[in-house]
PDB file of C-alpha atoms in Angstrom:
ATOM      1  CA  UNK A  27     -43.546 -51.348  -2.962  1.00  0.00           C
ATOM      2  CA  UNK A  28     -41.454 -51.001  -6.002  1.00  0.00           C
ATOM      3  CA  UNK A  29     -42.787 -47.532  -6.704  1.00  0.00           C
ATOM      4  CA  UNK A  30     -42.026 -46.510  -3.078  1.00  0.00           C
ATOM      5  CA  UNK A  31     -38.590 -47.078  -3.684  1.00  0.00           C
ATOM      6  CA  UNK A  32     -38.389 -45.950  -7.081  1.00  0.00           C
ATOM      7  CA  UNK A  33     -40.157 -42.583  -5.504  1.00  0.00           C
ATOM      8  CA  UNK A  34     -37.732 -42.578  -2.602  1.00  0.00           C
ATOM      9  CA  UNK A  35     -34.698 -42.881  -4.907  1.00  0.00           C
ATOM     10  CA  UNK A  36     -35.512 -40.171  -7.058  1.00  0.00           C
ATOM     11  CA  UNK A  37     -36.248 -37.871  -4.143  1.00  0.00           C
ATOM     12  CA  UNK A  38     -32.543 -38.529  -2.937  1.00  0.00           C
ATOM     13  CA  UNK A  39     -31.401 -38.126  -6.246  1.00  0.00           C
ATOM     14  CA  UNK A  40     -33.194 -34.584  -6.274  1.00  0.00           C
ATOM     15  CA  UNK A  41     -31.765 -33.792  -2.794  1.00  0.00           C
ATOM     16  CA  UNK A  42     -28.069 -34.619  -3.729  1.00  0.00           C
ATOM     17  CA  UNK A  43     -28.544 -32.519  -6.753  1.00  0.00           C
ATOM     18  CA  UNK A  44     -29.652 -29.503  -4.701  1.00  0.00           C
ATOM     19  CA  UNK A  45     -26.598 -30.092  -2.256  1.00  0.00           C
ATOM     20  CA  UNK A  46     -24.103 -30.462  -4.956  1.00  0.00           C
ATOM     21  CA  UNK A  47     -25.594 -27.043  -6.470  1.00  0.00           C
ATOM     22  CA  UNK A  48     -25.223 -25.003  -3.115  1.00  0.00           C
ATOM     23  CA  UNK A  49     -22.069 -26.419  -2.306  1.00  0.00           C
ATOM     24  CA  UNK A  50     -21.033 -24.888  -5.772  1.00  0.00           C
ATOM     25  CA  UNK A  51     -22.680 -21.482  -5.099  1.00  0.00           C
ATOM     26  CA  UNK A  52     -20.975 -21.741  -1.928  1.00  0.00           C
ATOM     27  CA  UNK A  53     -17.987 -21.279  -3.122  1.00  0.00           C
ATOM     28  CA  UNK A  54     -19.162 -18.272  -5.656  1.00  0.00           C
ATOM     29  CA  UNK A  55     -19.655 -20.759  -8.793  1.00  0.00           C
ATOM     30  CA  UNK A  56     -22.630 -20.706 -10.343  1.00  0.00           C
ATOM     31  CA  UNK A  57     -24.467 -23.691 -11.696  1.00  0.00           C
ATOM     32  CA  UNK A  58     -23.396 -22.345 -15.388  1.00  0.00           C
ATOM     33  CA  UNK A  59     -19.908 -22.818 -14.794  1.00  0.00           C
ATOM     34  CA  UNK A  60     -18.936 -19.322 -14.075  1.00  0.00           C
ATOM     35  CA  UNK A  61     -17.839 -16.582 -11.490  1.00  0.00           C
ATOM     36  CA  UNK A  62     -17.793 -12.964 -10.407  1.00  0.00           C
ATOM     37  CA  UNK A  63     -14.008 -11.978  -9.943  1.00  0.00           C
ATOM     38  CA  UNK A  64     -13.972  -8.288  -8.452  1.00  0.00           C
ATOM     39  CA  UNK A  65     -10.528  -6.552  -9.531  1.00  0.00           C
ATOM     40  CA  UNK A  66      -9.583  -3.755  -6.398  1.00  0.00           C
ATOM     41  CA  UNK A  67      -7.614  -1.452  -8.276  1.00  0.00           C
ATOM     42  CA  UNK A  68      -4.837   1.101  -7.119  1.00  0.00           C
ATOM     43  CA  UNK A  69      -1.643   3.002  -7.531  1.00  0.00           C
ATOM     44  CA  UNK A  70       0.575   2.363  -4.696  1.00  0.00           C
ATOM     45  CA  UNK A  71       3.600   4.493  -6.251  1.00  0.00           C
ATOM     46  CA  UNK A  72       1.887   7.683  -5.223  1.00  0.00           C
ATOM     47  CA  UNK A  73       3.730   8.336  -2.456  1.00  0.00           C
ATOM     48  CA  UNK A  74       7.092   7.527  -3.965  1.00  0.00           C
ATOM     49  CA  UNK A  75       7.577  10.256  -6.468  1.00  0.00           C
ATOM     50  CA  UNK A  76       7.180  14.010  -6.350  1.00  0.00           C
ATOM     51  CA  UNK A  77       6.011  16.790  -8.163  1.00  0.00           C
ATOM     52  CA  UNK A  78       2.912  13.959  -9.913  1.00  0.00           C
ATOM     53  CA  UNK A  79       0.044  12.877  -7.642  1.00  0.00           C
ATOM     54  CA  UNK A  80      -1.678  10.824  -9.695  1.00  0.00           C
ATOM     55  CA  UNK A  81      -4.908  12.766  -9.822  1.00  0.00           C
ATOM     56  CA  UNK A  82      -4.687  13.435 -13.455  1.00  0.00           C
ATOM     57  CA  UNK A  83      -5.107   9.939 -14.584  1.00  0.00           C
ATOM     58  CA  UNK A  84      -8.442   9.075 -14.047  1.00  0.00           C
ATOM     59  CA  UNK A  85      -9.604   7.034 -16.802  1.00  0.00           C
ATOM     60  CA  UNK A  86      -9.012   3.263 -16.644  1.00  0.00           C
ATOM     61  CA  UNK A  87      -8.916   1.076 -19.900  1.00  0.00           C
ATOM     62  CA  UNK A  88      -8.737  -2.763 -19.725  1.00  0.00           C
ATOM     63  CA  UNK A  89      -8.164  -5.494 -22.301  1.00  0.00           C
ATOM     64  CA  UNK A  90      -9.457  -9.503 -21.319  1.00  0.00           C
ATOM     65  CA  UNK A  91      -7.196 -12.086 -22.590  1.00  0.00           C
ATOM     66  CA  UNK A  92      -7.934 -16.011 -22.561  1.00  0.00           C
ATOM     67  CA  UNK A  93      -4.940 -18.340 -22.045  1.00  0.00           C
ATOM     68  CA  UNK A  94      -3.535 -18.593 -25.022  1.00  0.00           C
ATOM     69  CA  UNK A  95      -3.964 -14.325 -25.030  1.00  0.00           C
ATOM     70  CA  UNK A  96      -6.645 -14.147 -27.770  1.00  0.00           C
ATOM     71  CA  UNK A  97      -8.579 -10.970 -26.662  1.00  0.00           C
ATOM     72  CA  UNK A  98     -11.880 -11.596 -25.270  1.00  0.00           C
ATOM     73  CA  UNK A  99     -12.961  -8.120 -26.567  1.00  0.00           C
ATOM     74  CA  UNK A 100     -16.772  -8.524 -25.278  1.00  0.00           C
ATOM     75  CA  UNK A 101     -15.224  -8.514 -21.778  1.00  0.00           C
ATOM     76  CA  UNK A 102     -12.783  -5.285 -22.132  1.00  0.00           C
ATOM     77  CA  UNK A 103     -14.094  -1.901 -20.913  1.00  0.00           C
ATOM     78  CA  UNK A 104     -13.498   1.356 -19.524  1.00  0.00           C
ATOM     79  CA  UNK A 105     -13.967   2.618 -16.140  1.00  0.00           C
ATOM     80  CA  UNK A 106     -12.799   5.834 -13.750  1.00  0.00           C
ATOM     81  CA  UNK A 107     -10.783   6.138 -11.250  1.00  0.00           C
ATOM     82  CA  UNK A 108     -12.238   7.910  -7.568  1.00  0.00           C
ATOM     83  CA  UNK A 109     -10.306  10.611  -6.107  1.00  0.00           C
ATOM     84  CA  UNK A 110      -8.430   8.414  -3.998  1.00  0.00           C
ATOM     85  CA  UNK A 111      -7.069   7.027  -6.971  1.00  0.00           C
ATOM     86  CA  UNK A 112      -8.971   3.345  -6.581  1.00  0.00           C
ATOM     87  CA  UNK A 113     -11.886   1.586  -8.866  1.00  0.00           C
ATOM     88  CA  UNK A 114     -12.954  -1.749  -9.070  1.00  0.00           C
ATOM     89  CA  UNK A 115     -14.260  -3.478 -12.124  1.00  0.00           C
ATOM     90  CA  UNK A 116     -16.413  -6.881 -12.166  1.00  0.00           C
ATOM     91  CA  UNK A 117     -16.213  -9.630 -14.810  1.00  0.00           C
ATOM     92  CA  UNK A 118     -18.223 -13.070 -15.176  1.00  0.00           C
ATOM     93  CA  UNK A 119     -15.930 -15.336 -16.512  1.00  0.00           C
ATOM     94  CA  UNK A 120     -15.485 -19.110 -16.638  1.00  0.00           C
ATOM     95  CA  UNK A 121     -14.700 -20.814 -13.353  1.00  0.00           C
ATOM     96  CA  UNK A 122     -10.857 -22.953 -13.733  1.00  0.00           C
ATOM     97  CA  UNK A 123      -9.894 -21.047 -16.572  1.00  0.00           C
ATOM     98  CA  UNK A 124      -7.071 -18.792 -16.904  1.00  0.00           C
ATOM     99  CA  UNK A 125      -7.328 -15.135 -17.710  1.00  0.00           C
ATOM    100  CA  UNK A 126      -4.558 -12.170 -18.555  1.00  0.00           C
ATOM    101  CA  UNK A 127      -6.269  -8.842 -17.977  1.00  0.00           C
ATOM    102  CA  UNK A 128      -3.814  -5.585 -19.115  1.00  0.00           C
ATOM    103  CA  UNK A 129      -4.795  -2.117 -17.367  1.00  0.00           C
ATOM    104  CA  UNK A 130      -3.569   1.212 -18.748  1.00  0.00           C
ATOM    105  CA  UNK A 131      -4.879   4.577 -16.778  1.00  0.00           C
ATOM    106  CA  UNK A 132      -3.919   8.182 -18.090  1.00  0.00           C
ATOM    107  CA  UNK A 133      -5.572  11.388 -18.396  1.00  0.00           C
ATOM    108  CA  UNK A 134      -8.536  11.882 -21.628  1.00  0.00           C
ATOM    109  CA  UNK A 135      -5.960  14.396 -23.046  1.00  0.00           C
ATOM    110  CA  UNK A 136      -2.869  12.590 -22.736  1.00  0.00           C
ATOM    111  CA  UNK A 137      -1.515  12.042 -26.277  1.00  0.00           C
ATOM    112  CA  UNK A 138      -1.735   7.829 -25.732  1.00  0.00           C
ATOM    113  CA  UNK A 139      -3.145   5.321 -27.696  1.00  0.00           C
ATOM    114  CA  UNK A 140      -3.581   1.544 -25.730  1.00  0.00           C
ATOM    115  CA  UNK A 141      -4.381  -1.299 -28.836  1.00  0.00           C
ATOM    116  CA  UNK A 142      -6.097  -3.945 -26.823  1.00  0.00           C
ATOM    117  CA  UNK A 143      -5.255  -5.876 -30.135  1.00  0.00           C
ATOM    118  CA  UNK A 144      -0.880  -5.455 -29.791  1.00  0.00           C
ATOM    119  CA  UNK A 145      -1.098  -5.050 -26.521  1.00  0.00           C
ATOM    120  CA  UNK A 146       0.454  -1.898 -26.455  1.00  0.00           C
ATOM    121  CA  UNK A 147       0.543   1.928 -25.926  1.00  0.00           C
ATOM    122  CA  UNK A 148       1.885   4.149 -28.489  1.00  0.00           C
ATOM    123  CA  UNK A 149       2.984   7.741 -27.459  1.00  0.00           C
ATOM    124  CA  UNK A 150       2.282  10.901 -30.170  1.00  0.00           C
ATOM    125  CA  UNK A 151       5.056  13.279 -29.694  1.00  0.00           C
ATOM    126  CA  UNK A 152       3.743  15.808 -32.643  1.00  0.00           C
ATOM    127  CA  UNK A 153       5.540  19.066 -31.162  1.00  0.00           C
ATOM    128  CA  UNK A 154       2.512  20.960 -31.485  1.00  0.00           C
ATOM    129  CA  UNK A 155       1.108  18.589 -28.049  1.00  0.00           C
ATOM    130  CA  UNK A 156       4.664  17.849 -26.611  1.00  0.00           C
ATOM    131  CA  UNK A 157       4.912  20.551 -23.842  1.00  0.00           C
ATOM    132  CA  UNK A 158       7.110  20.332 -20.763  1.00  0.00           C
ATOM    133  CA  UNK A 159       6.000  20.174 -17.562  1.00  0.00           C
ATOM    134  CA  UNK A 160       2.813  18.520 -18.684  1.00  0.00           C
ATOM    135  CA  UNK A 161       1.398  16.434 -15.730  1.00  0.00           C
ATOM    136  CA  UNK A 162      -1.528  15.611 -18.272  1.00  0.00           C
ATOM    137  CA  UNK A 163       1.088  13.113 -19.593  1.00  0.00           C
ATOM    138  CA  UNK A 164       1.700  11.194 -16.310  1.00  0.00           C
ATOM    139  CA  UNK A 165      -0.079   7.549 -16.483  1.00  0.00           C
ATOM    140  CA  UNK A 166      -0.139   3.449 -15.116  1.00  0.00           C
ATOM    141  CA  UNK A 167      -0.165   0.561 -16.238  1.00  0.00           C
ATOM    142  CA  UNK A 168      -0.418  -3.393 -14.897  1.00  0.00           C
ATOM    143  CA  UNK A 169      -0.449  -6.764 -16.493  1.00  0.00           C
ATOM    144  CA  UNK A 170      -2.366  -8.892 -14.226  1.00  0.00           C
ATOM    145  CA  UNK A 171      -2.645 -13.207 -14.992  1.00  0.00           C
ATOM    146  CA  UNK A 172      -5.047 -15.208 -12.943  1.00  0.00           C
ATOM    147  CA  UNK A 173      -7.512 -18.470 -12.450  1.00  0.00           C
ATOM    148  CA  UNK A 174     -10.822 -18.138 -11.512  1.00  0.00           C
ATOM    149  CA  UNK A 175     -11.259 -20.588  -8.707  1.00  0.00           C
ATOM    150  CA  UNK A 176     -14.707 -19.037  -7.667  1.00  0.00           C
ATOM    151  CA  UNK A 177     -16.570 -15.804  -6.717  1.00  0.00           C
ATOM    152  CA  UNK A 178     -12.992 -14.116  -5.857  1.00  0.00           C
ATOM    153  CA  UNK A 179     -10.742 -10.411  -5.446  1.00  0.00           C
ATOM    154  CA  UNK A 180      -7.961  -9.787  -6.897  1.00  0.00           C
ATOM    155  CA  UNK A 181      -6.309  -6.890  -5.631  1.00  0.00           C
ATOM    156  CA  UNK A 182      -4.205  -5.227  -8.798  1.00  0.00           C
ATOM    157  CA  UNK A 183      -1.629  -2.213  -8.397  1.00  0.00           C
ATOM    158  CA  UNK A 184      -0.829  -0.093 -11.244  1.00  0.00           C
ATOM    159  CA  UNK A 185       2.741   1.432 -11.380  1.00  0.00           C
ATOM    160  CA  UNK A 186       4.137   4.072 -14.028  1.00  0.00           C
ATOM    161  CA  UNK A 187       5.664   3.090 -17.031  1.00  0.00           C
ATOM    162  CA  UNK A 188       8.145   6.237 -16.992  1.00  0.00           C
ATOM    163  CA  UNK A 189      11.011   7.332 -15.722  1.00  0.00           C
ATOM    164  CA  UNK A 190      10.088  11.113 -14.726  1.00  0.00           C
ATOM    165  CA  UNK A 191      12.913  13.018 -15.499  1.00  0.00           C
ATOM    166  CA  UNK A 192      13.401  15.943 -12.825  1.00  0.00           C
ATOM    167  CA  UNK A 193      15.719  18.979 -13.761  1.00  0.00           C
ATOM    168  CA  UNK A 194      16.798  21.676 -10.667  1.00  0.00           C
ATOM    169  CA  UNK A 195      18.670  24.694  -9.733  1.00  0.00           C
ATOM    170  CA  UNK A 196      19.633  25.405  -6.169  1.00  0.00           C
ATOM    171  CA  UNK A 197      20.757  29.138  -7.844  1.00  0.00           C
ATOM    172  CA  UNK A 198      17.086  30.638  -8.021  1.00  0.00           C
ATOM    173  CA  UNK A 199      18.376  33.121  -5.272  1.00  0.00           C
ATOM    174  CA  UNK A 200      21.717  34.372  -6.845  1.00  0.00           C
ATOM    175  CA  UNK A 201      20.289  34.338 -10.273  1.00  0.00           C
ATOM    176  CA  UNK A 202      17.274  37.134  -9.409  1.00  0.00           C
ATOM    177  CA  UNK A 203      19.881  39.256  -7.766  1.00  0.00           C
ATOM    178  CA  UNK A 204      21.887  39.241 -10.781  1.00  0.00           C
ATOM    179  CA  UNK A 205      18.776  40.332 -12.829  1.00  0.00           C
ATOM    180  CA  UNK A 206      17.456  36.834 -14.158  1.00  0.00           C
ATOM    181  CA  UNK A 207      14.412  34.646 -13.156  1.00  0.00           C
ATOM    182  CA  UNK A 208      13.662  32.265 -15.685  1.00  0.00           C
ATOM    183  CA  UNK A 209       9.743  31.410 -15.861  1.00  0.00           C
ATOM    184  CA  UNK A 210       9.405  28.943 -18.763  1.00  0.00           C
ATOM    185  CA  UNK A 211      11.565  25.858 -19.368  1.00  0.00           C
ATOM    186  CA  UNK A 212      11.733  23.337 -22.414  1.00  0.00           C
ATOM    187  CA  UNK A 213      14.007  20.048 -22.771  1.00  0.00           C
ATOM    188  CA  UNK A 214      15.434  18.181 -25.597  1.00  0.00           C
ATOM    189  CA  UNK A 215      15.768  14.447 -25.293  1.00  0.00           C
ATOM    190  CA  UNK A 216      17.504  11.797 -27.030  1.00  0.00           C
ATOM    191  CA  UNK A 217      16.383   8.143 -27.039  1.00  0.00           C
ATOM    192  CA  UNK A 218      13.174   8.424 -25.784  1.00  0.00           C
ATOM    193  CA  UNK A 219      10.868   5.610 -26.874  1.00  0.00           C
ATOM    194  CA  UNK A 220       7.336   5.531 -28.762  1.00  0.00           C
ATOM    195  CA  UNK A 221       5.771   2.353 -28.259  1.00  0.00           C
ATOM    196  CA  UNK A 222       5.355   0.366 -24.886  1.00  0.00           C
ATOM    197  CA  UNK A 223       5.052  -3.094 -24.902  1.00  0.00           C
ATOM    198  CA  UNK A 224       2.056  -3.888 -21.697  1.00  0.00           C
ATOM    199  CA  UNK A 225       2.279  -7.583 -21.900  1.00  0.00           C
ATOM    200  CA  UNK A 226       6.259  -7.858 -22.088  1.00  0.00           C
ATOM    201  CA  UNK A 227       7.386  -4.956 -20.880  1.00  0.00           C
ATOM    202  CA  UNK A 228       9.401  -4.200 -24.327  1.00  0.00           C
ATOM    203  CA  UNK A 229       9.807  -0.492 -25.930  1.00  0.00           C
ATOM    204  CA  UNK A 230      10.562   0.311 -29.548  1.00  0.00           C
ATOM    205  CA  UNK A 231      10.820   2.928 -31.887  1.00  0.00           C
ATOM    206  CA  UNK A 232      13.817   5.345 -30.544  1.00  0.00           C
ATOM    207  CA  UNK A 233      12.941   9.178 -31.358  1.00  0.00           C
ATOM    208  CA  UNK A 234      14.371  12.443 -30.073  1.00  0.00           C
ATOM    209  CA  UNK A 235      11.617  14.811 -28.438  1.00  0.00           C
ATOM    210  CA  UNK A 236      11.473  18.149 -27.810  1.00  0.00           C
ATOM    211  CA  UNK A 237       9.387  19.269 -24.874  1.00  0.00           C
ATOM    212  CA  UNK A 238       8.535  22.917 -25.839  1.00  0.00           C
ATOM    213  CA  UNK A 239       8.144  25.843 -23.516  1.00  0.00           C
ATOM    214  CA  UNK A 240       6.030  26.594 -20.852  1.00  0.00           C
ATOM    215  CA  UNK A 241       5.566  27.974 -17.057  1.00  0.00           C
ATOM    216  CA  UNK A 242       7.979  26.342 -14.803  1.00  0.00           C
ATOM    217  CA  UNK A 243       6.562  24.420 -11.844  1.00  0.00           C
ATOM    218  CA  UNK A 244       7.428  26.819  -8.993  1.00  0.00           C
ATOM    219  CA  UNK A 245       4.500  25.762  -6.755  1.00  0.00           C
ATOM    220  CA  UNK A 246       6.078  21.627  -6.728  1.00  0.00           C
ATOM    221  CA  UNK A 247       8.711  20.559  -3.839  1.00  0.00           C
ATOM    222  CA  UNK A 248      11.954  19.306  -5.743  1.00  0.00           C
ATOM    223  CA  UNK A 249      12.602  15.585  -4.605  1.00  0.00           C
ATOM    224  CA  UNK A 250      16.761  16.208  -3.692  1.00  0.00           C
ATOM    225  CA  UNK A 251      17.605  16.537  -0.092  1.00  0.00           C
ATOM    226  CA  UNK A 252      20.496  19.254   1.034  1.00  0.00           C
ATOM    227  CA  UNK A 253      22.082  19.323   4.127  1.00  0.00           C
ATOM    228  CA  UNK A 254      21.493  21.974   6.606  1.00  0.00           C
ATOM    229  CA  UNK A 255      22.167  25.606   5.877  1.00  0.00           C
ATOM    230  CA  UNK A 256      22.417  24.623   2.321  1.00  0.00           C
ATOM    231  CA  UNK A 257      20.045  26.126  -0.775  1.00  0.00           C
ATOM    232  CA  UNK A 258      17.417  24.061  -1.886  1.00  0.00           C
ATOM    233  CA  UNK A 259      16.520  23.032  -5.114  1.00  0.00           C
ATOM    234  CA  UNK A 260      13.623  24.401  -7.457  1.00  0.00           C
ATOM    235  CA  UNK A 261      12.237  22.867 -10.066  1.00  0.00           C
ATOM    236  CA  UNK A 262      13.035  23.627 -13.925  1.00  0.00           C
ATOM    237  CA  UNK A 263      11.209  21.305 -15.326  1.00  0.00           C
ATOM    238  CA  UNK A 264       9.509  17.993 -15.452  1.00  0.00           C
ATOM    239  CA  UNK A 265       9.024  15.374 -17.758  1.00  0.00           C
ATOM    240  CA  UNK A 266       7.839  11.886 -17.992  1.00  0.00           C
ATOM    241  CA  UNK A 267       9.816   9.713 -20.429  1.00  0.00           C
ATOM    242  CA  UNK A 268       8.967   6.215 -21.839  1.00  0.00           C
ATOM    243  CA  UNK A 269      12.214   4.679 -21.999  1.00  0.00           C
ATOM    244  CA  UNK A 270      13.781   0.954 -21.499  1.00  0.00           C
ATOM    245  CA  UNK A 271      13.327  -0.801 -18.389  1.00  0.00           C
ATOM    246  CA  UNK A 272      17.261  -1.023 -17.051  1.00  0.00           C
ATOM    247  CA  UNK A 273      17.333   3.045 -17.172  1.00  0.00           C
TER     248      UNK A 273
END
């Protein structure tokens, strides 16, 4: 008699065990303690600016930071963006903890370097790779801070860490009847920064850049509205600039 109930006890125990297991996979946790957080990636500011589309920034870096931001550097990767501009990336990490993932997305010849170990992105402005109107140099960026509660999305936007500086003439017209069309444009800029901060946001290291001469963007539509019967504006140049946030 005793061993029946010793037997029957033991079989309960075994069934509550198995419950308690699929009500954890259930809810995406697996009986090791960890999860599968999908991270649906995009660039919503696509829309919002002209001459850039985006397309040139396909390649995705990320860096995995644990909660007090040591970098979890077996976790951090690489991935590429689809033409529409969207990727998603899967991680296994540790269900109740709390991560900080950065993101940084530019172009394989844009002259950026992302240390996963500062946290930041330092720009090379040798003249000799500093051309205007280079769209190679447009990019995105997104700190992202989360806890994994289970098998979860989390949808992440990237936005551009630049303000794109946009120069125009609305004299195109007056200035080919007079004899002169301009077809290469450079700019010279003071205060432009070097070094982004991804996890705070901060710049540093204030330089003056010269943005050397080539073919001006004739082909882009100029992002200034006239009013009717006015001339419109044409692009002279375009350049992306890393500069403090209130500018």
């Amino acid at each position: 008699m005793t061993k029946k109930i010793l037997s029957a006890m033991m079989a309960f125990a075994m069934l509550f065990a198995t419950s308690c297991q699929n009500d954890v996979e259930s809810f995406g946790a697996s009986a090791d303690g960890t999860s599968e957080v999908t991270f649906s990636i995009e660039t919503p500011e696509l829309a919002t600016r002209a001459f850039s589309d985006g397309l040139s920034a396909k390649d995705l870096q990320y860096a995995v930071y644990d909660s007090d931001l040591k970098l979890l550097g077996e976790l951090s990767d690489k991935a590429t963006f689809k033409d529409d501009l969207t990727t998603t990336v899967n991680l296994t990490l540790t269900t109740g903890n709390t991560y900080t993932v950065l993101f940084w997305a530019d172009n394989e010849n844009a002259p950026y370097t992302f240390n996963e170990n500062t946290q930041t992105v330092t720009v090379d402005y040798d003249a000799a790779k500093t051309m205007c109107n280079d769209e190679n140099r447009d990019a995105f960026f997104a700190k992202h801070t989360f806890t994994v509660n289970g098998k979860q999305t989390e949808t992440v936007k990237l936005y551009r860490p630049f303000s794109q500086l946009n120069i125009g003439t609305c004299d195109y017209a007056a200035s080919e009847k007079a004899g002169y069309l301009p077809t290469q444009s450079a700019v010279k800029v003071k205060n432009v920064y070097t070094t982004l901060n991804l996890l705070t946001g901060a710049v540093d290291g204030s330089t003056e850049v010269y943005y050397d001469y080539t073919e001006i963007p004739f082909d882009q539509e100029f992002p200034v509205e006239v009013a009717e019967g006015e001339n419109k504006y044409e692009y002279l140049a375009m350049n992306y600039l890393l500069v403090a946030a209130d500018k």
